[in-house]
PDB file of C-alpha atoms and ligand atoms in Angstrom:
ATOM      1  CA  UNK A   1     127.718 118.328 103.649  1.00 63.00           C
ATOM      2  CA  UNK A   2     130.913 117.645 101.730  1.00 69.00           C
ATOM      3  CA  UNK A   3     131.569 114.451  99.842  1.00 71.00           C
ATOM      4  CA  UNK A   4     133.920 112.876 102.383  1.00 71.00           C
ATOM      5  CA  UNK A   5     131.615 113.574 105.282  1.00 73.00           C
ATOM      6  CA  UNK A   6     128.739 112.048 103.349  1.00 72.00           C
ATOM      7  CA  UNK A   7     130.825 108.972 102.586  1.00 72.00           C
ATOM      8  CA  UNK A   8     131.629 108.681 106.286  1.00 72.00           C
ATOM      9  CA  UNK A   9     127.942 108.957 107.200  1.00 71.00           C
ATOM     10  CA  UNK A  10     127.019 106.341 104.624  1.00 68.00           C
ATOM     11  CA  UNK A  11     129.590 103.944 105.987  1.00 69.00           C
ATOM     12  CA  UNK A  12     128.112 104.457 109.425  1.00 69.00           C
ATOM     13  CA  UNK A  13     124.508 103.838 108.386  1.00 71.00           C
ATOM     14  CA  UNK A  14     125.582 100.804 106.379  1.00 69.00           C
ATOM     15  CA  UNK A  15     127.293  99.359 109.412  1.00 62.00           C
ATOM     16  CA  UNK A  16     124.120 100.019 111.371  1.00 77.00           C
ATOM     17  CA  UNK A  17     122.344  97.844 108.811  1.00 89.00           C
ATOM     18  CA  UNK A  18     119.782 100.443 107.946  1.00 95.00           C
ATOM     19  CA  UNK A  19     120.691 101.141 104.316  1.00 96.00           C
ATOM     20  CA  UNK A  20     119.659  98.386 101.860  1.00 97.00           C
ATOM     21  CA  UNK A  21     122.297  97.122  99.393  1.00 97.00           C
ATOM     22  CA  UNK A  22     123.181  99.478  96.539  1.00 96.00           C
ATOM     23  CA  UNK A  23     121.422 102.494  98.085  1.00 97.00           C
ATOM     24  CA  UNK A  24     122.748 105.955  99.022  1.00 96.00           C
ATOM     25  CA  UNK A  25     121.345 108.241 101.646  1.00 96.00           C
ATOM     26  CA  UNK A  26     119.758 111.533 100.603  1.00 96.00           C
ATOM     27  CA  UNK A  27     118.561 114.469 102.690  1.00 96.00           C
ATOM     28  CA  UNK A  28     116.482 115.759  99.781  1.00 96.00           C
ATOM     29  CA  UNK A  29     113.117 114.409  98.697  1.00 97.00           C
ATOM     30  CA  UNK A  30     113.500 113.623  94.976  1.00 97.00           C
ATOM     31  CA  UNK A  31     110.377 113.626  92.794  1.00 97.00           C
ATOM     32  CA  UNK A  32     109.710 110.803  90.349  1.00 96.00           C
ATOM     33  CA  UNK A  33     106.490 110.939  88.399  1.00 96.00           C
ATOM     34  CA  UNK A  34     105.755 109.600  84.953  1.00 96.00           C
ATOM     35  CA  UNK A  35     103.801 112.429  83.337  1.00 95.00           C
ATOM     36  CA  UNK A  36     102.150 115.525  84.834  1.00 97.00           C
ATOM     37  CA  UNK A  37     100.433 115.893  88.203  1.00 98.00           C
ATOM     38  CA  UNK A  38      96.681 115.415  87.855  1.00 98.00           C
ATOM     39  CA  UNK A  39      94.268 118.225  88.774  1.00 98.00           C
ATOM     40  CA  UNK A  40      92.370 117.881  92.050  1.00 98.00           C
ATOM     41  CA  UNK A  41      88.807 119.004  92.688  1.00 98.00           C
ATOM     42  CA  UNK A  42      87.538 118.266  96.220  1.00 98.00           C
ATOM     43  CA  UNK A  43      83.970 118.302  94.884  1.00 98.00           C
ATOM     44  CA  UNK A  44      84.464 115.539  92.339  1.00 98.00           C
ATOM     45  CA  UNK A  45      87.445 113.542  93.701  1.00 98.00           C
ATOM     46  CA  UNK A  46      86.526 110.097  94.941  1.00 98.00           C
ATOM     47  CA  UNK A  47      88.215 106.980  96.164  1.00 98.00           C
ATOM     48  CA  UNK A  48      86.880 103.511  95.367  1.00 98.00           C
ATOM     49  CA  UNK A  49      87.423  99.928  96.436  1.00 98.00           C
ATOM     50  CA  UNK A  50      86.274  97.180  94.104  1.00 98.00           C
ATOM     51  CA  UNK A  51      86.785  93.576  93.097  1.00 98.00           C
ATOM     52  CA  UNK A  52      86.888  90.767  95.657  1.00 98.00           C
ATOM     53  CA  UNK A  53      85.350  92.739  98.536  1.00 98.00           C
ATOM     54  CA  UNK A  54      82.152  92.160 100.503  1.00 98.00           C
ATOM     55  CA  UNK A  55      80.891  95.674  99.728  1.00 98.00           C
ATOM     56  CA  UNK A  56      82.198  97.884  96.942  1.00 98.00           C
ATOM     57  CA  UNK A  57      82.498 101.381  98.367  1.00 98.00           C
ATOM     58  CA  UNK A  58      83.272 104.961  97.439  1.00 98.00           C
ATOM     59  CA  UNK A  59      84.473 107.895  99.556  1.00 98.00           C
ATOM     60  CA  UNK A  60      84.398 111.599  98.791  1.00 98.00           C
ATOM     61  CA  UNK A  61      87.381 113.723  99.867  1.00 98.00           C
ATOM     62  CA  UNK A  62      85.417 114.921 102.901  1.00 98.00           C
ATOM     63  CA  UNK A  63      84.490 111.358 103.873  1.00 98.00           C
ATOM     64  CA  UNK A  64      88.022 110.138 103.364  1.00 98.00           C
ATOM     65  CA  UNK A  65      89.399 112.854 105.661  1.00 98.00           C
ATOM     66  CA  UNK A  66      87.038 111.698 108.401  1.00 98.00           C
ATOM     67  CA  UNK A  67      88.605 108.220 108.583  1.00 98.00           C
ATOM     68  CA  UNK A  68      90.851 107.447 111.567  1.00 98.00           C
ATOM     69  CA  UNK A  69      94.540 107.956 110.852  1.00 98.00           C
ATOM     70  CA  UNK A  70      97.919 106.915 112.176  1.00 98.00           C
ATOM     71  CA  UNK A  71     101.181 108.864 112.153  1.00 98.00           C
ATOM     72  CA  UNK A  72     104.421 107.011 111.645  1.00 98.00           C
ATOM     73  CA  UNK A  73     108.107 107.492 110.927  1.00 98.00           C
ATOM     74  CA  UNK A  74     109.820 105.210 108.430  1.00 98.00           C
ATOM     75  CA  UNK A  75     112.662 104.955 105.906  1.00 98.00           C
ATOM     76  CA  UNK A  76     111.915 104.962 102.172  1.00 98.00           C
ATOM     77  CA  UNK A  77     113.979 103.419  99.379  1.00 98.00           C
ATOM     78  CA  UNK A  78     113.751 104.272  95.675  1.00 98.00           C
ATOM     79  CA  UNK A  79     114.898 101.857  92.989  1.00 97.00           C
ATOM     80  CA  UNK A  80     116.916 104.746  91.473  1.00 96.00           C
ATOM     81  CA  UNK A  81     119.194 104.182  94.508  1.00 97.00           C
ATOM     82  CA  UNK A  82     118.284 106.918  96.962  1.00 97.00           C
ATOM     83  CA  UNK A  83     117.031 106.199 100.453  1.00 97.00           C
ATOM     84  CA  UNK A  84     115.619 108.715 102.886  1.00 97.00           C
ATOM     85  CA  UNK A  85     115.497 108.086 106.610  1.00 97.00           C
ATOM     86  CA  UNK A  86     112.956 109.122 109.215  1.00 97.00           C
ATOM     87  CA  UNK A  87     110.176 110.319 106.918  1.00 98.00           C
ATOM     88  CA  UNK A  88     106.978 111.191 108.806  1.00 98.00           C
ATOM     89  CA  UNK A  89     103.614 110.266 107.320  1.00 98.00           C
ATOM     90  CA  UNK A  90      99.976 110.391 108.366  1.00 98.00           C
ATOM     91  CA  UNK A  91      97.240 108.374 106.761  1.00 98.00           C
ATOM     92  CA  UNK A  92      94.639 105.665 107.082  1.00 98.00           C
ATOM     93  CA  UNK A  93      96.213 102.336 108.078  1.00 98.00           C
ATOM     94  CA  UNK A  94      95.429  99.753 105.405  1.00 98.00           C
ATOM     95  CA  UNK A  95      94.646  97.021 107.973  1.00 98.00           C
ATOM     96  CA  UNK A  96      91.978  99.258 109.551  1.00 98.00           C
ATOM     97  CA  UNK A  97      90.696 100.520 106.208  1.00 98.00           C
ATOM     98  CA  UNK A  98      89.781  97.065 104.884  1.00 98.00           C
ATOM     99  CA  UNK A  99      87.552  96.419 107.918  1.00 98.00           C
ATOM    100  CA  UNK A 100      85.173  99.029 106.487  1.00 98.00           C
ATOM    101  CA  UNK A 101      84.208  96.839 103.520  1.00 98.00           C
ATOM    102  CA  UNK A 102      85.518  93.332 104.124  1.00 98.00           C
ATOM    103  CA  UNK A 103      87.860  91.396 101.865  1.00 98.00           C
ATOM    104  CA  UNK A 104      86.797  88.055 100.366  1.00 98.00           C
ATOM    105  CA  UNK A 105      89.098  85.038 100.804  1.00 98.00           C
ATOM    106  CA  UNK A 106      89.502  85.032  97.008  1.00 98.00           C
ATOM    107  CA  UNK A 107      91.346  88.394  97.174  1.00 98.00           C
ATOM    108  CA  UNK A 108      95.053  87.618  96.851  1.00 98.00           C
ATOM    109  CA  UNK A 109      96.409  90.814  95.265  1.00 98.00           C
ATOM    110  CA  UNK A 110      95.837  94.521  95.675  1.00 98.00           C
ATOM    111  CA  UNK A 111      96.139  96.717  92.603  1.00 98.00           C
ATOM    112  CA  UNK A 112      96.488 100.451  93.251  1.00 98.00           C
ATOM    113  CA  UNK A 113      94.805 102.582  90.584  1.00 98.00           C
ATOM    114  CA  UNK A 114      95.855 106.200  90.102  1.00 98.00           C
ATOM    115  CA  UNK A 115      94.866 109.187  88.001  1.00 98.00           C
ATOM    116  CA  UNK A 116      96.115 108.912  84.397  1.00 98.00           C
ATOM    117  CA  UNK A 117      96.220 105.127  84.633  1.00 97.00           C
ATOM    118  CA  UNK A 118      99.336 104.463  86.739  1.00 98.00           C
ATOM    119  CA  UNK A 119      98.930 101.164  88.551  1.00 98.00           C
ATOM    120  CA  UNK A 120     101.051  99.045  90.847  1.00 98.00           C
ATOM    121  CA  UNK A 121     100.451  95.600  92.324  1.00 98.00           C
ATOM    122  CA  UNK A 122     101.256  93.812  95.574  1.00 98.00           C
ATOM    123  CA  UNK A 123     100.137  90.647  97.306  1.00 98.00           C
ATOM    124  CA  UNK A 124      97.421  91.367  99.876  1.00 98.00           C
ATOM    125  CA  UNK A 125      99.776  89.913 102.477  1.00 98.00           C
ATOM    126  CA  UNK A 126     102.375  92.626 101.799  1.00 98.00           C
ATOM    127  CA  UNK A 127      99.712  95.310 102.163  1.00 98.00           C
ATOM    128  CA  UNK A 128      98.678  93.864 105.541  1.00 98.00           C
ATOM    129  CA  UNK A 129     101.899  95.066 107.174  1.00 98.00           C
ATOM    130  CA  UNK A 130     101.186  97.467 110.038  1.00 98.00           C
ATOM    131  CA  UNK A 131     103.241 100.236 108.354  1.00 98.00           C
ATOM    132  CA  UNK A 132     101.146 100.389 105.163  1.00 98.00           C
ATOM    133  CA  UNK A 133      99.122 103.603 104.940  1.00 98.00           C
ATOM    134  CA  UNK A 134      96.804 105.432 102.599  1.00 99.00           C
ATOM    135  CA  UNK A 135      98.853 108.539 103.306  1.00 99.00           C
ATOM    136  CA  UNK A 136      97.761 112.130 102.849  1.00 98.00           C
ATOM    137  CA  UNK A 137     100.122 114.064 105.106  1.00 98.00           C
ATOM    138  CA  UNK A 138     103.915 114.310 105.056  1.00 98.00           C
ATOM    139  CA  UNK A 139     105.766 116.131 107.835  1.00 98.00           C
ATOM    140  CA  UNK A 140     102.456 117.282 109.308  1.00 98.00           C
ATOM    141  CA  UNK A 141     101.231 118.952 106.109  1.00 98.00           C
ATOM    142  CA  UNK A 142      99.063 117.771 103.233  1.00 98.00           C
ATOM    143  CA  UNK A 143     101.163 116.089 100.546  1.00 98.00           C
ATOM    144  CA  UNK A 144     102.828 118.324  97.986  1.00 98.00           C
ATOM    145  CA  UNK A 145     101.270 117.803  94.517  1.00 98.00           C
ATOM    146  CA  UNK A 146     104.638 116.383  93.361  1.00 98.00           C
ATOM    147  CA  UNK A 147     104.529 113.782  96.131  1.00 98.00           C
ATOM    148  CA  UNK A 148     101.068 112.527  95.289  1.00 98.00           C
ATOM    149  CA  UNK A 149      98.420 114.901  96.632  1.00 98.00           C
ATOM    150  CA  UNK A 150      95.758 114.165  97.662  1.00 98.00           C
ATOM    151  CA  UNK A 151      96.449 110.525  98.649  1.00 98.00           C
ATOM    152  CA  UNK A 152      99.123 107.906  98.019  1.00 98.00           C
ATOM    153  CA  UNK A 153      99.768 104.431  99.268  1.00 98.00           C
ATOM    154  CA  UNK A 154     102.830 104.129 101.481  1.00 98.00           C
ATOM    155  CA  UNK A 155     104.484 100.717 101.521  1.00 98.00           C
ATOM    156  CA  UNK A 156     107.823 101.290 103.274  1.00 98.00           C
ATOM    157  CA  UNK A 157     109.084  97.718 102.881  1.00 98.00           C
ATOM    158  CA  UNK A 158     109.033  97.888  99.079  1.00 98.00           C
ATOM    159  CA  UNK A 159     110.857 100.146  96.613  1.00 98.00           C
ATOM    160  CA  UNK A 160     109.060 103.451  96.388  1.00 98.00           C
ATOM    161  CA  UNK A 161     107.494 102.879  92.949  1.00 98.00           C
ATOM    162  CA  UNK A 162     105.099 100.575  94.854  1.00 98.00           C
ATOM    163  CA  UNK A 163     103.863 103.632  96.800  1.00 98.00           C
ATOM    164  CA  UNK A 164     101.239 104.889  94.360  1.00 98.00           C
ATOM    165  CA  UNK A 165     100.707 108.650  94.141  1.00 98.00           C
ATOM    166  CA  UNK A 166      97.420 110.319  93.084  1.00 98.00           C
ATOM    167  CA  UNK A 167      95.587 107.238  94.293  1.00 98.00           C
ATOM    168  CA  UNK A 168      91.953 106.852  93.222  1.00 98.00           C
ATOM    169  CA  UNK A 169      91.133 103.255  93.949  1.00 98.00           C
ATOM    170  CA  UNK A 170      92.161  99.861  95.227  1.00 99.00           C
ATOM    171  CA  UNK A 171      91.223  96.710  93.356  1.00 98.00           C
ATOM    172  CA  UNK A 172      91.180  93.417  95.240  1.00 99.00           C
ATOM    173  CA  UNK A 173      91.980  90.705  92.749  1.00 98.00           C
ATOM    174  CA  UNK A 174      92.192  86.896  92.735  1.00 98.00           C
ATOM    175  CA  UNK A 175      95.003  87.141  90.149  1.00 98.00           C
ATOM    176  CA  UNK A 176      98.129  89.271  89.984  1.00 98.00           C
ATOM    177  CA  UNK A 177      98.115  92.226  87.595  1.00 98.00           C
ATOM    178  CA  UNK A 178     101.628  93.634  87.131  1.00 98.00           C
ATOM    179  CA  UNK A 179     101.446  97.432  87.097  1.00 98.00           C
ATOM    180  CA  UNK A 180     103.012 100.254  85.105  1.00 97.00           C
ATOM    181  CA  UNK A 181     106.659  99.780  86.125  1.00 97.00           C
ATOM    182  CA  UNK A 182     106.315  96.054  86.690  1.00 97.00           C
ATOM    183  CA  UNK A 183     105.463  95.492  83.014  1.00 96.00           C
ATOM    184  CA  UNK A 184     108.205  97.951  82.038  1.00 94.00           C
ATOM    185  CA  UNK A 185     111.069  95.997  83.522  1.00 95.00           C
ATOM    186  CA  UNK A 186     110.926  96.519  87.265  1.00 96.00           C
ATOM    187  CA  UNK A 187     110.731  93.524  89.562  1.00 97.00           C
ATOM    188  CA  UNK A 188     107.264  92.271  90.464  1.00 97.00           C
ATOM    189  CA  UNK A 189     107.948  92.204  94.199  1.00 97.00           C
ATOM    190  CA  UNK A 190     110.445  95.064  94.727  1.00 98.00           C
ATOM    191  CA  UNK A 191     111.934  94.241  98.137  1.00 98.00           C
ATOM    192  CA  UNK A 192     114.909  96.620  98.687  1.00 98.00           C
ATOM    193  CA  UNK A 193     116.616  94.247 101.149  1.00 97.00           C
ATOM    194  CA  UNK A 194     116.614  91.506  98.494  1.00 97.00           C
ATOM    195  CA  UNK A 195     117.626  94.088  95.872  1.00 97.00           C
ATOM    196  CA  UNK A 196     114.663  93.134  93.712  1.00 97.00           C
ATOM    197  CA  UNK A 197     115.125  95.973  91.217  1.00 97.00           C
ATOM    198  CA  UNK A 198     114.526  94.526  87.786  1.00 95.00           C
ATOM    199  CA  UNK A 199     112.429  91.678  86.525  1.00 91.00           C
ATOM    200  CA  UNK A 200     113.036  89.625  83.441  1.00 67.00           C
ATOM    201  CA  UNK A 201     110.968  91.041  80.593  1.00 55.00           C
ATOM    202  CA  UNK A 202     107.760  89.076  80.163  1.00 49.00           C
ATOM    203  CA  UNK A 203     108.607  86.774  82.996  1.00 50.00           C
ATOM    204  CA  UNK A 204     107.571  87.242  86.585  1.00 46.00           C
TER     205      UNK A 204
HETATM  206  N1  LIG B 301     100.628 107.745  90.218  1.00 51.25           N
HETATM  207  C1  LIG B 301     101.967 107.597  90.248  1.00 51.25           C
HETATM  208  N2  LIG B 301     102.534 107.101  91.362  1.00 51.25           N
HETATM  209  C2  LIG B 301     103.881 106.940  91.432  1.00 51.25           C
HETATM  210  C3  LIG B 301     104.698 107.254  90.319  1.00 51.25           C
HETATM  211  C4  LIG B 301     104.067 107.761  89.146  1.00 51.25           C
HETATM  212  O1  LIG B 301     104.725 108.060  88.127  1.00 51.25           O
HETATM  213  N3  LIG B 301     102.698 107.942  89.162  1.00 51.25           N
HETATM  214  N4  LIG B 301     106.053 107.049  90.391  1.00 51.25           N
HETATM  215  C5  LIG B 301     106.512 106.052  91.362  1.00 51.25           C
HETATM  216  C6  LIG B 301     107.944 106.061  91.523  1.00 51.25           C
HETATM  217  S1  LIG B 301     108.862 105.357  90.295  1.00 51.25           S
HETATM  218  C7  LIG B 301     108.521 106.506  92.674  1.00 51.25           C
HETATM  219  S2  LIG B 301     110.187 106.298  92.954  1.00 51.25           S
HETATM  220  C8  LIG B 301     107.742 107.232  93.707  1.00 51.25           C
HETATM  221  C9  LIG B 301     108.313 108.595  93.880  1.00 51.25           C
HETATM  222  O2  LIG B 301     107.647 109.297  94.880  1.00 51.25           O
HETATM  223  P1  LIG B 301     108.098 110.782  95.193  1.00 51.25           P
HETATM  224  O3  LIG B 301     108.001 111.540  93.888  1.00 51.25           O
HETATM  225  O4  LIG B 301     107.186 111.267  96.243  1.00 51.25           O
HETATM  226  O5  LIG B 301     109.538 110.703  95.646  1.00 51.25           O
HETATM  227  O6  LIG B 301     106.377 107.351  93.373  1.00 51.25           O
HETATM  228  C10 LIG B 301     105.831 106.227  92.714  1.00 51.25           C
HETATM  229  N5  LIG B 301     104.408 106.432  92.558  1.00 51.25           N
HETATM  230 MO1  LIG B 302     111.033 105.078  91.135  1.00 51.25          MO
END
């Protein structure tokens, strides 16, 4: 698509109110990972929930794949200013997932823990949206390694750094724990419609 046509299309989607402020539409699927992709071994991979839960639990890859899933189409928005429309994901809905172990009333925040130590934080309330998934398929196929294989969180209503790739665990916490990008200058909440891109250093 040439530049003028793209401009025209962007104007149209902006007038439709579907593109958050300061974003541009892309047809590509850019990759943004800090560091290398981690190795994956289906025999040793596990997924854990811990912290303020009734029962701390652990799933193997095989067990995780047996959980009920949901398929959904949504738009995604990266803080580096690209948005992608109509992305199709399949995964375990977070609201269903937490019924498996029970969340204590003291749990106010969910911290996603990934291979190599990447973390990201959100209020439990934000995770309770019906479009939040523990996603493992994109466009009907298992995630590409670059896009977070085997599992990532998908939180469409936040900038995409809040969608944690190479996910290994969820911590339910009574206190907030700003994650990798949140302590490195990104906003603690990251709502694209409010243009919450950057936080003030050391102040959230
Ligand atoms: N584990 C992990 N998750 C991550 C990242 C990362 O570096 N490591 N980068 C984040 C950022 S900044 C973005 S914009 C999205 C990018 O996802 P994509 O590469 O599938 O487009 O993943 C997020 N999740
Ligand atoms: Mo990002």
